[in-house]
PDB file of C-alpha atoms and ligand atoms in Angstrom:
ATOM      1  CA  MET V   1     120.743  68.589 117.638  1.00 80.00           C
ATOM      2  CA  ASN V   2     120.109  67.604 113.651  1.00 86.00           C
ATOM      3  CA  ASN V   3     119.471  70.072 111.085  1.00 95.00           C
ATOM      4  CA  VAL V   4     121.487  72.617 112.712  1.00 98.00           C
ATOM      5  CA  PRO V   5     121.080  76.363 110.570  1.00 98.00           C
ATOM      6  CA  GLN V   6     124.314  77.369 109.328  1.00 98.00           C
ATOM      7  CA  HIS V   7     123.563  81.012 109.867  1.00 99.00           C
ATOM      8  CA  VAL V   8     121.552  82.347 112.819  1.00 99.00           C
ATOM      9  CA  SER V   9     120.683  85.912 112.913  1.00 99.00           C
ATOM     10  CA  ILE V  10     119.031  87.775 115.835  1.00 99.00           C
ATOM     11  CA  ILE V  11     117.041  91.337 116.180  1.00 99.00           C
ATOM     12  CA  MET V  12     118.102  91.497 119.648  1.00 98.00           C
ATOM     13  CA  ASP V  13     115.094  93.657 120.721  1.00 98.00           C
ATOM     14  CA  GLY V  14     113.500  94.354 124.427  1.00 98.00           C
ATOM     15  CA  ASN V  15     116.144  95.882 126.354  1.00 98.00           C
ATOM     16  CA  GLY V  16     114.670  99.030 127.132  1.00 98.00           C
ATOM     17  CA  ARG V  17     111.400  97.455 128.440  1.00 98.00           C
ATOM     18  CA  TRP V  18     113.376  94.735 130.520  1.00 98.00           C
ATOM     19  CA  ALA V  19     114.779  97.774 132.459  1.00 98.00           C
ATOM     20  CA  LYS V  20     111.832  99.784 132.620  1.00 98.00           C
ATOM     21  CA  ALA V  21     109.902  96.555 134.241  1.00 98.00           C
ATOM     22  CA  ARG V  22     112.885  96.744 137.022  1.00 98.00           C
ATOM     23  CA  GLY V  23     112.313 100.572 137.526  1.00 98.00           C
ATOM     24  CA  LYS V  24     115.899 101.094 135.835  1.00 98.00           C
ATOM     25  CA  GLU V  25     117.105 103.531 133.214  1.00 97.00           C
ATOM     26  CA  ARG V  26     117.315 101.801 129.662  1.00 97.00           C
ATOM     27  CA  ILE V  27     120.930 101.583 129.158  1.00 97.00           C
ATOM     28  CA  TYR V  28     120.829  98.854 132.381  1.00 98.00           C
ATOM     29  CA  GLY V  29     118.748  96.843 129.765  1.00 98.00           C
ATOM     30  CA  HIS V  30     121.747  97.443 127.171  1.00 98.00           C
ATOM     31  CA  PHE V  31     124.117  96.381 129.758  1.00 97.00           C
ATOM     32  CA  GLU V  32     122.541  93.206 130.731  1.00 98.00           C
ATOM     33  CA  GLY V  33     121.779  92.334 126.731  1.00 98.00           C
ATOM     34  CA  VAL V  34     125.514  92.112 126.438  1.00 97.00           C
ATOM     35  CA  GLU V  35     125.568  88.937 128.494  1.00 97.00           C
ATOM     36  CA  SER V  36     122.999  87.553 126.382  1.00 98.00           C
ATOM     37  CA  VAL V  37     125.211  88.294 123.415  1.00 98.00           C
ATOM     38  CA  ARG V  38     127.765  86.249 124.961  1.00 97.00           C
ATOM     39  CA  ALA V  39     125.590  83.425 126.231  1.00 98.00           C
ATOM     40  CA  CYS V  40     124.318  83.014 122.551  1.00 98.00           C
ATOM     41  CA  THR V  41     127.531  83.027 120.724  1.00 98.00           C
ATOM     42  CA  GLU V  42     128.880  80.668 123.073  1.00 97.00           C
ATOM     43  CA  ALA V  43     125.775  78.171 122.298  1.00 98.00           C
ATOM     44  CA  ALA V  44     125.988  79.047 118.566  1.00 98.00           C
ATOM     45  CA  VAL V  45     129.701  77.777 118.797  1.00 98.00           C
ATOM     46  CA  GLU V  46     129.009  74.636 120.868  1.00 98.00           C
ATOM     47  CA  ASP V  47     125.951  73.856 118.300  1.00 98.00           C
ATOM     48  CA  GLY V  48     127.998  74.066 115.399  1.00 98.00           C
ATOM     49  CA  VAL V  49     126.510  77.285 113.727  1.00 98.00           C
ATOM     50  CA  LYS V  50     128.987  78.805 111.403  1.00 98.00           C
ATOM     51  CA  TYR V  51     127.672  82.262 111.073  1.00 99.00           C
ATOM     52  CA  LEU V  52     125.987  83.962 114.069  1.00 98.00           C
ATOM     53  CA  SER V  53     124.720  87.580 113.148  1.00 98.00           C
ATOM     54  CA  LEU V  54     123.253  90.206 115.483  1.00 98.00           C
ATOM     55  CA  TYR V  55     121.497  93.483 114.818  1.00 98.00           C
ATOM     56  CA  ALA V  56     123.046  95.812 117.043  1.00 98.00           C
ATOM     57  CA  PHE V  57     122.213  99.046 116.010  1.00 98.00           C
ATOM     58  CA  SER V  58     119.958 100.270 112.874  1.00 98.00           C
ATOM     59  CA  GLU V  59     120.314 103.488 111.007  1.00 98.00           C
ATOM     60  CA  GLU V  60     116.973 104.423 112.438  1.00 98.00           C
ATOM     61  CA  ASN V  61     118.349 104.213 115.911  1.00 98.00           C
ATOM     62  CA  TRP V  62     120.677 107.283 115.592  1.00 98.00           C
ATOM     63  CA  ASN V  63     117.300 109.207 116.024  1.00 98.00           C
ATOM     64  CA  ARG V  64     117.292 107.815 119.626  1.00 98.00           C
ATOM     65  CA  PRO V  65     118.284 110.233 122.468  1.00 97.00           C
ATOM     66  CA  LYS V  66     121.916 111.415 122.392  1.00 98.00           C
ATOM     67  CA  GLU V  67     122.975 109.880 125.825  1.00 97.00           C
ATOM     68  CA  GLU V  68     121.566 106.748 124.825  1.00 97.00           C
ATOM     69  CA  VAL V  69     123.113 106.574 121.331  1.00 98.00           C
ATOM     70  CA  SER V  70     126.587 107.337 123.023  1.00 98.00           C
ATOM     71  CA  THR V  71     126.219 104.714 125.486  1.00 97.00           C
ATOM     72  CA  LEU V  72     125.598 102.088 123.086  1.00 98.00           C
ATOM     73  CA  MET V  73     128.491 103.189 121.113  1.00 98.00           C
ATOM     74  CA  GLU V  74     130.661 103.069 124.469  1.00 98.00           C
ATOM     75  CA  LEU V  75     129.302  99.604 125.070  1.00 97.00           C
ATOM     76  CA  MET V  76     130.077  98.435 121.896  1.00 97.00           C
ATOM     77  CA  MET V  77     133.997  99.846 122.355  1.00 97.00           C
ATOM     78  CA  GLU V  78     134.088  98.339 125.706  1.00 97.00           C
ATOM     79  CA  SER V  79     132.876  94.975 124.593  1.00 96.00           C
ATOM     80  CA  ILE V  80     135.409  94.672 121.770  1.00 92.00           C
ATOM     81  CA  ARG V  81     138.130  95.506 124.393  1.00 89.00           C
ATOM     82  CA  LYS V  82     136.765  92.805 126.749  1.00 95.00           C
ATOM     83  CA  GLU V  83     135.962  89.979 124.313  1.00 94.00           C
ATOM     84  CA  LEU V  84     138.957  89.462 122.031  1.00 95.00           C
ATOM     85  CA  SER V  85     140.476  86.877 124.411  1.00 95.00           C
ATOM     86  CA  THR V  86     137.174  84.895 124.196  1.00 95.00           C
ATOM     87  CA  MET V  87     136.852  84.844 120.588  1.00 97.00           C
ATOM     88  CA  MET V  88     140.625  84.069 120.140  1.00 97.00           C
ATOM     89  CA  ASP V  89     139.996  81.107 122.556  1.00 96.00           C
ATOM     90  CA  ASN V  90     136.619  80.020 120.849  1.00 96.00           C
ATOM     91  CA  GLY V  91     137.946  80.365 116.885  1.00 98.00           C
ATOM     92  CA  VAL V  92     135.553  83.452 116.504  1.00 98.00           C
ATOM     93  CA  ARG V  93     135.873  85.610 113.254  1.00 98.00           C
ATOM     94  CA  PHE V  94     134.504  89.065 113.806  1.00 98.00           C
ATOM     95  CA  VAL V  95     133.117  91.197 111.503  1.00 98.00           C
ATOM     96  CA  VAL V  96     131.248  94.820 111.731  1.00 98.00           C
ATOM     97  CA  LEU V  97     128.741  95.668 108.731  1.00 98.00           C
ATOM     98  CA  GLY V  98     127.016  98.702 108.349  1.00 98.00           C
ATOM     99  CA  ASN V  99     127.263 102.162 107.292  1.00 98.00           C
ATOM    100  CA  ARG V 100     130.751 102.687 109.082  1.00 98.00           C
ATOM    101  CA  ALA V 101     131.372 106.177 107.900  1.00 98.00           C
ATOM    102  CA  ARG V 102     128.576 107.268 110.553  1.00 98.00           C
ATOM    103  CA  LEU V 103     130.878 105.826 113.339  1.00 98.00           C
ATOM    104  CA  SER V 104     133.412 107.695 115.165  1.00 98.00           C
ATOM    105  CA  ASP V 105     137.155 107.223 114.189  1.00 98.00           C
ATOM    106  CA  LYS V 106     138.218 105.656 117.415  1.00 98.00           C
ATOM    107  CA  LEU V 107     135.495 103.136 117.264  1.00 98.00           C
ATOM    108  CA  ASN V 108     136.249 102.428 113.747  1.00 98.00           C
ATOM    109  CA  ALA V 109     139.797 101.701 114.728  1.00 98.00           C
ATOM    110  CA  ALA V 110     138.803  99.350 117.434  1.00 97.00           C
ATOM    111  CA  ILE V 111     136.583  97.432 115.122  1.00 98.00           C
ATOM    112  CA  ASP V 112     139.359  97.251 112.503  1.00 98.00           C
ATOM    113  CA  GLY V 113     141.798  96.050 115.062  1.00 97.00           C
ATOM    114  CA  MET V 114     139.309  93.296 116.186  1.00 97.00           C
ATOM    115  CA  MET V 115     138.708  92.238 112.560  1.00 98.00           C
ATOM    116  CA  GLU V 116     142.329  92.137 111.799  1.00 98.00           C
ATOM    117  CA  GLN V 117     143.196  89.905 114.908  1.00 98.00           C
ATOM    118  CA  THR V 118     140.263  87.342 114.058  1.00 98.00           C
ATOM    119  CA  ALA V 119     140.370  87.364 110.665  1.00 98.00           C
ATOM    120  CA  SER V 120     141.935  83.845 110.408  1.00 98.00           C
ATOM    121  CA  ASN V 121     139.655  82.184 112.838  1.00 98.00           C
ATOM    122  CA  ASP V 122     137.306  79.781 111.243  1.00 98.00           C
ATOM    123  CA  ARG V 123     135.113  78.145 113.853  1.00 98.00           C
ATOM    124  CA  MET V 124     132.440  80.461 113.618  1.00 98.00           C
ATOM    125  CA  THR V 125     131.901  83.840 112.326  1.00 98.00           C
ATOM    126  CA  LEU V 126     130.044  86.544 114.213  1.00 98.00           C
ATOM    127  CA  ILE V 127     128.812  89.318 112.389  1.00 98.00           C
ATOM    128  CA  VAL V 128     127.489  92.714 114.205  1.00 98.00           C
ATOM    129  CA  PHE V 129     125.304  94.685 112.295  1.00 98.00           C
ATOM    130  CA  LEU V 130     126.074  98.549 113.378  1.00 98.00           C
ATOM    131  CA  SER V 131     124.398 101.231 111.874  1.00 98.00           C
ATOM    132  CA  TYR V 132     122.736  98.959 109.144  1.00 98.00           C
ATOM    133  CA  SER V 133     119.523  99.163 107.787  1.00 98.00           C
ATOM    134  CA  GLY V 134     118.327  96.775 104.804  1.00 99.00           C
ATOM    135  CA  LYS V 135     117.394  99.788 102.545  1.00 98.00           C
ATOM    136  CA  TRP V 136     120.796 101.533 103.080  1.00 98.00           C
ATOM    137  CA  ASP V 137     122.339  98.039 101.998  1.00 99.00           C
ATOM    138  CA  ILE V 138     120.559  97.821  98.725  1.00 98.00           C
ATOM    139  CA  MET V 139     121.232 101.424  97.920  1.00 98.00           C
ATOM    140  CA  GLN V 140     124.728 101.423  98.471  1.00 98.00           C
ATOM    141  CA  ALA V 141     125.034  98.065  96.481  1.00 98.00           C
ATOM    142  CA  MET V 142     123.088  99.703  93.708  1.00 98.00           C
ATOM    143  CA  LYS V 143     125.208 102.843  93.573  1.00 98.00           C
ATOM    144  CA  LYS V 144     128.468 100.565  93.609  1.00 98.00           C
ATOM    145  CA  ALA V 145     127.266  98.622  90.860  1.00 98.00           C
ATOM    146  CA  ALA V 146     126.404 101.574  88.742  1.00 98.00           C
ATOM    147  CA  ALA V 147     129.815 102.976  89.479  1.00 98.00           C
ATOM    148  CA  THR V 148     131.287  99.755  88.550  1.00 98.00           C
ATOM    149  CA  LEU V 149     129.840  98.295  85.491  1.00 98.00           C
ATOM    150  CA  SER V 150     129.168  99.428  82.301  1.00 98.00           C
ATOM    151  CA  PRO V 151     125.672 100.382  81.180  1.00 98.00           C
ATOM    152  CA  GLU V 152     125.522  97.208  79.267  1.00 98.00           C
ATOM    153  CA  GLU V 153     126.659  94.969  82.232  1.00 98.00           C
ATOM    154  CA  PHE V 154     124.193  96.916  84.546  1.00 98.00           C
ATOM    155  CA  GLN V 155     121.373  96.380  82.390  1.00 98.00           C
ATOM    156  CA  ASN V 156     122.299  92.554  82.253  1.00 98.00           C
ATOM    157  CA  MET V 157     122.797  92.169  86.023  1.00 98.00           C
ATOM    158  CA  GLU V 158     121.217  89.405  87.600  1.00 98.00           C
ATOM    159  CA  ALA V 159     120.469  88.900  91.319  1.00 98.00           C
ATOM    160  CA  ALA V 160     123.486  86.865  91.937  1.00 98.00           C
ATOM    161  CA  ASP V 161     125.448  89.614  90.201  1.00 98.00           C
ATOM    162  CA  PHE V 162     123.789  92.269  92.586  1.00 98.00           C
ATOM    163  CA  GLU V 163     124.548  90.571  95.800  1.00 98.00           C
ATOM    164  CA  ARG V 164     128.212  90.859  95.218  1.00 98.00           C
ATOM    165  CA  TYR V 165     127.583  94.562  96.090  1.00 98.00           C
ATOM    166  CA  LEU V 166     125.882  94.167  99.431  1.00 99.00           C
ATOM    167  CA  VAL V 167     127.823  94.282 102.413  1.00 98.00           C
ATOM    168  CA  THR V 168     126.909  90.747 103.150  1.00 98.00           C
ATOM    169  CA  ALA V 169     128.864  89.516  99.894  1.00 98.00           C
ATOM    170  CA  GLY V 170     130.224  86.262 100.520  1.00 98.00           C
ATOM    171  CA  ILE V 171     128.174  85.278 103.652  1.00 98.00           C
ATOM    172  CA  PRO V 172     125.305  82.894 103.260  1.00 98.00           C
ATOM    173  CA  ASP V 173     121.811  84.332 103.708  1.00 98.00           C
ATOM    174  CA  PRO V 174     120.528  83.539 107.358  1.00 99.00           C
ATOM    175  CA  ASP V 175     118.647  80.416 107.605  1.00 98.00           C
ATOM    176  CA  LEU V 176     117.047  81.188 110.700  1.00 99.00           C
ATOM    177  CA  LEU V 177     115.877  84.882 111.916  1.00 99.00           C
ATOM    178  CA  ILE V 178     115.030  85.248 115.559  1.00 99.00           C
ATOM    179  CA  ARG V 179     113.484  88.263 117.019  1.00 99.00           C
ATOM    180  CA  THR V 180     112.851  88.799 120.784  1.00 99.00           C
ATOM    181  CA  SER V 181     110.639  90.820 122.846  1.00 98.00           C
ATOM    182  CA  GLY V 182     107.416  89.883 121.090  1.00 98.00           C
ATOM    183  CA  GLU V 183     107.871  92.374 118.137  1.00 98.00           C
ATOM    184  CA  GLU V 184     106.801  90.579 114.956  1.00 98.00           C
ATOM    185  CA  ARG V 185     108.219  92.655 112.195  1.00 98.00           C
ATOM    186  CA  ILE V 186     111.696  93.164 110.320  1.00 98.00           C
ATOM    187  CA  SER V 187     112.683  96.694 111.233  1.00 98.00           C
ATOM    188  CA  ASN V 188     114.359  97.372 108.032  1.00 98.00           C
ATOM    189  CA  TYR V 189     116.977  94.493 108.741  1.00 99.00           C
ATOM    190  CA  LEU V 190     118.146  92.089 106.228  1.00 99.00           C
ATOM    191  CA  LEU V 191     115.415  92.847 103.591  1.00 98.00           C
ATOM    192  CA  TRP V 192     116.998  91.239 100.425  1.00 98.00           C
ATOM    193  CA  GLN V 193     118.903  88.441 102.278  1.00 98.00           C
ATOM    194  CA  SER V 194     115.980  87.302 104.103  1.00 98.00           C
ATOM    195  CA  ALA V 195     113.902  86.315 101.079  1.00 98.00           C
ATOM    196  CA  TYR V 196     113.796  82.803 102.333  1.00 98.00           C
ATOM    197  CA  THR V 197     114.667  82.784 105.969  1.00 98.00           C
ATOM    198  CA  GLU V 198     112.671  81.214 108.578  1.00 98.00           C
ATOM    199  CA  PHE V 199     111.627  83.548 111.430  1.00 98.00           C
ATOM    200  CA  VAL V 200     110.941  82.648 114.872  1.00 99.00           C
ATOM    201  CA  PHE V 201     109.338  85.212 117.146  1.00 98.00           C
ATOM    202  CA  SER V 202     110.161  84.930 120.906  1.00 98.00           C
ATOM    203  CA  PRO V 203     108.244  86.728 123.644  1.00 98.00           C
ATOM    204  CA  VAL V 204     111.461  87.127 125.889  1.00 99.00           C
ATOM    205  CA  LEU V 205     113.026  90.233 126.251  1.00 99.00           C
ATOM    206  CA  TRP V 206     116.684  90.232 124.971  1.00 98.00           C
ATOM    207  CA  PRO V 207     118.449  90.325 128.474  1.00 98.00           C
ATOM    208  CA  ASP V 208     116.560  87.280 129.301  1.00 99.00           C
ATOM    209  CA  PHE V 209     117.492  85.720 126.215  1.00 99.00           C
ATOM    210  CA  ARG V 210     120.243  83.014 126.833  1.00 98.00           C
ATOM    211  CA  LYS V 211     121.111  79.334 126.054  1.00 98.00           C
ATOM    212  CA  ASP V 212     118.290  77.700 126.608  1.00 98.00           C
ATOM    213  CA  GLU V 213     115.815  80.185 124.555  1.00 99.00           C
ATOM    214  CA  PHE V 214     118.491  79.951 121.433  1.00 98.00           C
ATOM    215  CA  ARG V 215     118.448  76.458 121.872  1.00 98.00           C
ATOM    216  CA  ALA V 216     114.430  76.392 121.699  1.00 98.00           C
ATOM    217  CA  ALA V 217     114.676  78.371 118.638  1.00 98.00           C
ATOM    218  CA  LEU V 218     117.042  76.123 117.008  1.00 98.00           C
ATOM    219  CA  ARG V 219     114.753  73.171 117.793  1.00 98.00           C
ATOM    220  CA  GLU V 220     111.755  75.121 116.200  1.00 98.00           C
ATOM    221  CA  TYR V 221     113.817  75.740 113.238  1.00 98.00           C
ATOM    222  CA  SER V 222     114.515  71.797 112.788  1.00 98.00           C
ATOM    223  CA  SER V 223     110.732  71.256 112.499  1.00 97.00           C
ATOM    224  CA  ARG V 224     110.424  73.828 109.618  1.00 97.00           C
ATOM    225  CA  ASP V 225     109.714  72.696 105.875  1.00 97.00           C
ATOM    226  CA  ARG V 226     111.581  74.722 103.632  1.00 97.00           C
ATOM    227  CA  ARG V 227     110.294  74.781 100.334  1.00 97.00           C
ATOM    228  CA  TYR V 228     111.434  77.345  98.655  1.00 97.00           C
ATOM    229  CA  GLY V 229     108.426  77.921  96.191  1.00 97.00           C
ATOM    230  CA  LYS V 230     108.638  74.313  94.878  1.00 97.00           C
ATOM    231  CA  VAL V 231     106.126  71.696  95.591  1.00 96.00           C
ATOM    232  CA  LYS V 232     107.679  69.136  97.984  1.00 87.00           C
TER     233      LYS V 232
HETATM  234  C1  IPE M 301     117.167  96.522 121.438  1.00 85.74           C
HETATM  235  O1  IPE M 301     116.176  97.074 122.682  1.00 85.74           O
HETATM  236  C2  IPE M 301     118.512  97.412 121.577  1.00 85.74           C
HETATM  237  C3  IPE M 301     118.656  98.273 120.391  1.00 85.74           C
HETATM  238  C4  IPE M 301     117.598  98.537 119.624  1.00 85.74           C
HETATM  239  C5  IPE M 301     119.817  98.930 120.292  1.00 85.74           C
HETATM  240  P1  IPE M 301     115.578  98.265 122.669  1.00 85.74           P
HETATM  241  O2  IPE M 301     116.360  99.646 123.022  1.00 85.74           O
HETATM  242  O3  IPE M 301     115.118  98.417 121.308  1.00 85.74           O
HETATM  243  O4  IPE M 301     114.530  97.875 123.883  1.00 85.74           O
HETATM  244  P2  IPE M 301     113.088  98.266 123.621  1.00 85.74           P
HETATM  245  O5  IPE M 301     112.350  97.751 122.491  1.00 85.74           O
HETATM  246  O6  IPE M 301     112.853 100.084 123.738  1.00 85.74           O
HETATM  247  O7  IPE M 301     112.377  97.581 124.902  1.00 85.74           O
HETATM  248  C1  IPE M 302     115.431  96.853 115.730  1.00 85.74           C
HETATM  249  O1  IPE M 302     114.786  97.390 116.988  1.00 85.74           O
HETATM  250  C2  IPE M 302     116.828  97.199 115.702  1.00 85.74           C
HETATM  251  C3  IPE M 302     117.831  96.483 116.480  1.00 85.74           C
HETATM  252  C4  IPE M 302     117.529  95.403 117.485  1.00 85.74           C
HETATM  253  C5  IPE M 302     119.092  97.088 116.591  1.00 85.74           C
HETATM  254  P1  IPE M 302     113.996  98.847 117.356  1.00 85.74           P
HETATM  255  O2  IPE M 302     113.792  98.443 118.909  1.00 85.74           O
HETATM  256  O3  IPE M 302     115.057  99.582 116.957  1.00 85.74           O
HETATM  257  O4  IPE M 302     112.834  98.422 116.367  1.00 85.74           O
HETATM  258  P2  IPE M 302     111.448  99.018 116.104  1.00 85.74           P
HETATM  259  O5  IPE M 302     111.615 100.593 116.335  1.00 85.74           O
HETATM  260  O6  IPE M 302     110.627  98.680 117.618  1.00 85.74           O
HETATM  261  O7  IPE M 302     110.794  98.636 114.870  1.00 85.74           O
HETATM  262 MG1   MG M 303     113.024  97.823 120.605  1.00 85.74          MG
END
């Protein structure tokens, strides 16, 4: 495939509807969604994508019923435990970004362990956005900048300086953002970082979004003309 995006990001949506359509509880959709994470990660590694980022849980998702939130956190915990060897075999560096202060100590410890063990893998970086929102990121960056810089430095700050305080510092902006399940909105995801990202909306629900669907989105991306405001 030519013109492979360096950074692909996915808003993984539609787990609840997938389960409901089968007369099951929402959590079954989340369980099945883990299989799609595995499939898309594999496809991304195979196709030479350098960064794959996944919106797994938003700051707003904390407002869901308690049982669903705790199941999602347990699922995250379990997936970390299960996937370590696959990540090592495939040279995948694992990173979690978001408001980590809201996660349990146990989950934070598991995340830290996984991040440390995979830190020097360099085939692909898999970023999981957990307890993340775009507005939160911009706010925390602004506060960090204000606490670090002198008033004069703060006044003279440029966009490239500010970006160093976002949790995504050092990670290239997404080239392609996929949202599944037919919804066509950003839902407070990478607001700053998606300034020039190409969007692909797929009607497929996340648990059904596997390698073929992932590759179809990559093909769609390769046909896009990115102009960045210029005349070509
Ligand atoms: C995406 O699926 C997973 C998370 C947001 C955690 P949803 O749970 O939003 O599924 P729908 O949109 O209700 O179908
Ligand atoms: C966006 O999905 C968040 C994640 C996929 C983690 P939601 O299902 O929470 O978004 P809305 O509420 O439909 O906008
Ligand atoms: Mg949803």
